[in-house]
Short mmCIF file of C-alpha atoms in Angstrom, two decimals:
data_model
loop_
_atom_site.label_atom_id
_atom_site.label_comp_id
_atom_site.label_asym_id
_atom_site.label_seq_id
_atom_site.Cartn_x
_atom_site.Cartn_y
_atom_site.Cartn_z
CA MET A 1 6.60 2.37 25.02
CA PRO A 2 4.93 3.02 21.62
CA ILE A 3 2.80 0.35 19.97
CA LYS A 4 4.66 -1.02 16.94
CA VAL A 5 2.75 -1.25 13.66
CA ASP A 6 4.17 -2.78 10.49
CA LEU A 7 2.56 -0.92 7.58
CA SER A 8 3.23 -1.03 3.84
CA VAL A 9 2.83 2.04 1.66
CA HIS A 10 0.12 0.21 -0.27
CA GLY A 11 -1.64 -0.74 2.95
CA LEU A 12 -1.69 2.90 4.04
CA VAL A 13 -2.51 4.64 0.77
CA ASP A 14 -4.96 2.08 -0.59
CA PHE A 15 -6.98 2.27 2.63
CA VAL A 16 -7.06 6.07 2.90
CA LEU A 17 -7.07 7.29 -0.71
CA ARG A 18 -8.33 4.60 -3.08
CA ARG A 19 -11.50 5.70 -4.84
CA GLY A 20 -13.56 4.89 -7.88
CA SER A 21 -15.80 2.29 -9.46
CA ILE A 22 -15.89 -1.40 -8.59
CA ASP A 23 -15.91 -2.11 -12.35
CA SER A 24 -13.32 -4.89 -12.74
CA ARG A 25 -12.47 -4.01 -16.35
CA SER A 26 -9.86 -1.52 -15.14
CA PHE A 27 -8.42 -3.72 -12.38
CA ASN A 28 -8.25 -7.46 -13.08
CA ASN A 29 -5.68 -10.22 -13.53
CA ASP A 30 -5.20 -9.52 -17.24
CA THR A 31 -4.57 -5.78 -16.82
CA MET A 32 -2.29 -6.46 -13.84
CA ALA A 33 -0.21 -8.96 -15.83
CA GLU A 34 0.04 -6.57 -18.76
CA GLY A 35 0.92 -3.77 -16.36
CA THR A 36 3.79 -5.80 -14.92
CA ARG A 37 5.12 -6.46 -18.42
CA ILE A 38 4.89 -2.78 -19.33
CA HIS A 39 6.59 -1.74 -16.08
CA MET A 40 9.54 -4.04 -16.69
CA ARG A 41 9.93 -3.05 -20.34
CA TYR A 42 9.74 0.66 -19.53
CA GLN A 43 12.30 0.33 -16.73
CA SER A 44 14.68 -1.60 -18.96
CA LEU A 45 14.75 1.29 -21.48
CA GLN A 46 15.93 3.91 -18.96
CA ASP A 47 19.51 5.19 -18.76
CA GLY A 48 22.12 4.88 -16.00
CA SER A 49 20.54 7.60 -13.88
CA TYR A 50 17.51 5.37 -13.34
CA GLN A 51 17.31 2.90 -10.45
CA SER A 52 14.46 0.36 -10.61
CA GLU A 53 12.47 -1.31 -7.83
CA VAL A 54 14.07 0.48 -4.88
CA PRO A 55 13.12 -0.72 -1.36
CA LEU A 56 12.47 2.11 1.11
CA GLU A 57 11.62 2.01 4.81
CA GLU A 58 11.58 4.24 7.87
CA ASP A 59 10.18 4.27 11.40
CA ILE A 60 7.69 7.07 12.10
CA GLU A 61 6.34 7.77 15.59
CA ARG A 62 2.83 9.17 15.82
CA ASP A 63 0.46 9.50 18.79
CA GLY A 64 1.87 6.61 20.79
CA TYR A 65 2.40 4.36 17.75
CA LEU A 66 5.66 3.49 16.00
CA PHE A 67 4.92 2.82 12.34
CA HIS A 68 7.43 0.85 10.34
CA LEU A 69 6.44 2.21 6.91
CA HIS A 70 7.95 0.38 3.97
CA GLY A 71 7.52 -0.17 0.25
CA ARG A 72 9.25 -0.46 -3.10
CA ALA A 73 9.43 2.50 -5.48
CA ASP A 74 9.05 1.71 -9.19
CA GLY A 75 12.01 3.92 -9.95
CA ILE A 76 14.31 6.65 -8.67
CA ILE A 77 15.84 9.10 -11.14
CA HIS A 78 19.10 10.57 -9.88
CA SER A 79 19.46 14.10 -11.26
CA LYS A 80 21.84 16.97 -10.53
CA ASN A 81 19.44 19.05 -8.45
CA TYR A 82 17.27 16.45 -6.69
CA ASP A 83 16.18 12.83 -6.90
CA ILE A 84 12.83 11.98 -8.49
CA ILE A 85 10.43 9.18 -7.57
CA ASP A 86 8.97 7.64 -10.72
CA GLU A 87 5.57 6.01 -10.14
CA ILE A 88 4.51 3.97 -13.19
CA LYS A 89 0.85 3.28 -13.93
CA SER A 90 -0.67 1.57 -16.96
CA CYS A 91 -4.34 1.15 -17.80
CA ASN A 92 -6.78 0.08 -20.50
CA VAL A 93 -8.87 3.27 -20.31
CA ASP A 94 -8.28 6.86 -21.35
CA LEU A 95 -5.17 8.17 -19.58
CA ASP A 96 -6.62 11.59 -18.74
CA THR A 97 -9.74 9.99 -17.27
CA PHE A 98 -7.64 7.52 -15.32
CA PHE A 99 -5.57 10.34 -13.82
CA MET A 100 -8.65 12.40 -12.95
CA GLU A 101 -10.24 9.43 -11.16
CA GLN A 102 -7.16 7.88 -9.51
CA GLY A 103 -4.50 10.62 -9.50
CA GLU A 104 -4.86 11.44 -5.80
CA TRP A 105 -4.32 7.79 -4.92
CA HIS A 106 -1.28 7.47 -7.22
CA LEU A 107 0.24 10.74 -6.01
CA GLY A 108 -0.28 9.72 -2.39
CA GLN A 109 1.66 6.53 -3.01
CA ALA A 110 4.53 8.43 -4.65
CA ILE A 111 4.53 11.00 -1.83
CA CYS A 112 5.08 8.22 0.70
CA TYR A 113 8.05 6.89 -1.27
CA ALA A 114 9.41 10.43 -1.68
CA TYR A 115 9.13 11.02 2.06
CA LEU A 116 10.89 7.75 2.91
CA LEU A 117 13.65 8.65 0.44
CA ALA A 118 14.01 12.18 1.81
CA LYS A 119 13.96 11.03 5.44
CA SER A 120 16.59 8.34 4.82
CA ASN A 121 18.95 10.69 2.97
CA ASN A 122 18.27 14.04 4.66
CA TYR A 123 17.01 15.52 1.38
CA SER A 124 15.42 18.97 1.48
CA GLN A 125 13.25 18.22 -1.57
CA VAL A 126 12.25 15.34 -3.83
CA GLY A 127 10.61 15.34 -7.24
CA ILE A 128 7.75 13.07 -8.26
CA LYS A 129 6.98 11.82 -11.75
CA LEU A 130 3.71 10.01 -12.41
CA THR A 131 4.19 8.05 -15.64
CA TYR A 132 1.00 6.80 -17.28
CA ILE A 133 1.23 4.27 -20.12
CA SER A 134 -1.64 3.02 -22.28
CA GLN A 135 -2.38 -0.69 -22.60
CA VAL A 136 -4.68 -0.29 -25.60
CA ASP A 137 -2.67 1.35 -28.40
CA GLU A 138 -3.75 -0.84 -31.31
CA ASP A 139 -1.29 -3.70 -31.80
CA ASP A 140 1.84 -1.86 -30.76
CA ASN A 141 3.84 -4.07 -28.44
CA GLU A 142 6.77 -1.69 -28.32
CA ILE A 143 6.51 0.40 -25.17
CA ILE A 144 8.16 3.39 -26.85
CA LYS A 145 5.23 3.56 -29.31
CA ARG A 146 2.46 3.48 -26.74
CA ARG A 147 0.71 6.63 -25.64
CA ARG A 148 2.21 8.10 -22.49
CA MET A 149 1.33 10.93 -20.14
CA VAL A 150 3.62 12.37 -17.46
CA LYS A 151 2.70 14.49 -14.44
CA ASP A 152 5.61 16.20 -12.65
CA PHE A 153 5.69 17.52 -9.06
CA LEU A 154 8.26 18.89 -6.64
CA PHE A 155 7.83 18.78 -2.86
CA SER A 156 9.92 20.05 0.03
CA TYR A 157 10.68 17.71 2.91
CA ASP A 158 8.24 19.60 5.14
CA GLU A 159 5.44 19.25 2.57
CA LEU A 160 6.08 15.52 2.22
CA GLU A 161 6.14 14.99 5.98
CA LYS A 162 2.91 16.95 6.47
CA ARG A 163 1.09 14.85 3.87
CA VAL A 164 2.38 11.51 5.13
CA LEU A 165 1.53 12.34 8.75
CA SER A 166 -1.97 13.33 7.61
CA LEU A 167 -2.37 9.93 5.94
CA LEU A 168 -1.19 8.20 9.12
CA ASP A 169 -3.65 10.22 11.22
CA ASN A 170 -6.52 9.12 8.98
CA TYR A 171 -5.33 5.53 9.16
CA LEU A 172 -5.06 5.74 12.96
CA ASP A 173 -8.70 6.80 13.29
CA PHE A 174 -9.70 3.37 12.03
CA TYR A 175 -6.77 1.38 13.44
CA GLN A 176 -7.51 2.55 16.99
CA GLN A 177 -11.09 1.30 16.68
CA ILE A 178 -9.73 -2.13 15.72
CA GLU A 179 -7.25 -2.06 18.61
CA ASN A 180 -10.02 -1.18 21.08
CA TYR A 181 -12.09 -4.07 19.76
CA HIS A 182 -9.14 -6.46 20.17
CA GLN A 183 -8.60 -5.34 23.76
CA LYS A 184 -12.27 -5.89 24.64
CA ARG A 185 -12.23 -9.26 22.86
CA ASN A 186 -9.14 -10.40 24.78
CA GLN A 187 -10.56 -9.26 28.12
CA THR A 188 -13.79 -11.13 27.43
CA ALA A 189 -11.94 -14.25 26.27
CA GLU A 190 -10.04 -14.45 29.56
CA SER A 191 -13.21 -14.60 31.62
CA ILE A 192 -15.54 -16.53 29.34
CA THR A 193 -16.82 -19.94 30.46
CA PHE A 194 -18.58 -22.80 28.68
CA PRO A 195 -22.28 -21.81 28.76
CA PHE A 196 -23.72 -25.28 29.41
CA PRO A 197 -23.42 -27.80 32.29
CA GLN A 198 -21.60 -30.36 30.11
CA PHE A 199 -20.18 -30.91 26.63
CA ARG A 200 -22.21 -32.61 23.98
CA LYS A 201 -20.62 -35.27 21.76
CA GLY A 202 -17.75 -33.78 19.74
CA GLN A 203 -17.70 -30.39 21.46
CA ARG A 204 -14.77 -31.14 23.74
CA GLU A 205 -12.67 -32.39 20.80
CA ALA A 206 -13.59 -29.30 18.75
CA ALA A 207 -12.67 -27.02 21.68
CA LYS A 208 -9.24 -28.68 21.90
CA TYR A 209 -8.56 -28.03 18.21
CA VAL A 210 -9.72 -24.41 18.45
CA TYR A 211 -7.50 -23.83 21.49
CA GLN A 212 -4.47 -25.36 19.76
CA VAL A 213 -4.90 -23.28 16.60
CA SER A 214 -5.50 -20.06 18.57
CA HIS A 215 -2.34 -20.78 20.57
CA ASP A 216 -0.03 -21.93 17.74
CA GLY A 217 -1.54 -20.05 14.81
CA GLY A 218 -2.92 -21.41 11.55
CA LEU A 219 -6.37 -22.19 10.20
CA PHE A 220 -9.06 -24.50 11.53
CA PHE A 221 -11.96 -25.62 9.33
CA PHE A 222 -14.93 -27.05 11.16
CA GLU A 223 -18.22 -28.33 9.72
#
């Protein structure tokens, strides 16, 4: 019986592929809010072949684990030859620099969506479009006037599967260490005893609360 793991595309790709500076000027609440606005405006301007915010999910078995991989693609473009995953990114830095620094991460995310799409629909190939939109083009609020950069890719199903399985293997290297720790922790917890002859004042009451929260779930704050 495989071990079931619920895993989002962001959880997988961000852990394995995210790189770069910890400088918060590129990633903060203001740029995220502006990015959401740009995403929605850009999506609203597309034609009938464009499908926005598409949920995708599939079960993938790997080395004794059953991953339920899921996420939401920014857009899917339905074309005559093949469908295209559109991954939209906006930033307040130079677009070329942003792609050079973060392109592998962005492409990895789109590859996961493309694989889920291909697997669900038995597609032999899926296109990928990385759409970069500037957040700093003077005072232009109209999305159609902002500087844009597009990177196009085409992958076969086999190429997509190979890349996604490689990401899962990298993720598993760390996940298995966590699982081993949890097993040792649980084994120790079953045999542990109170290390003193008797409780001091308040310790028995605290132990009751800790037990209840560990059994029922939730948070326990103790000072």
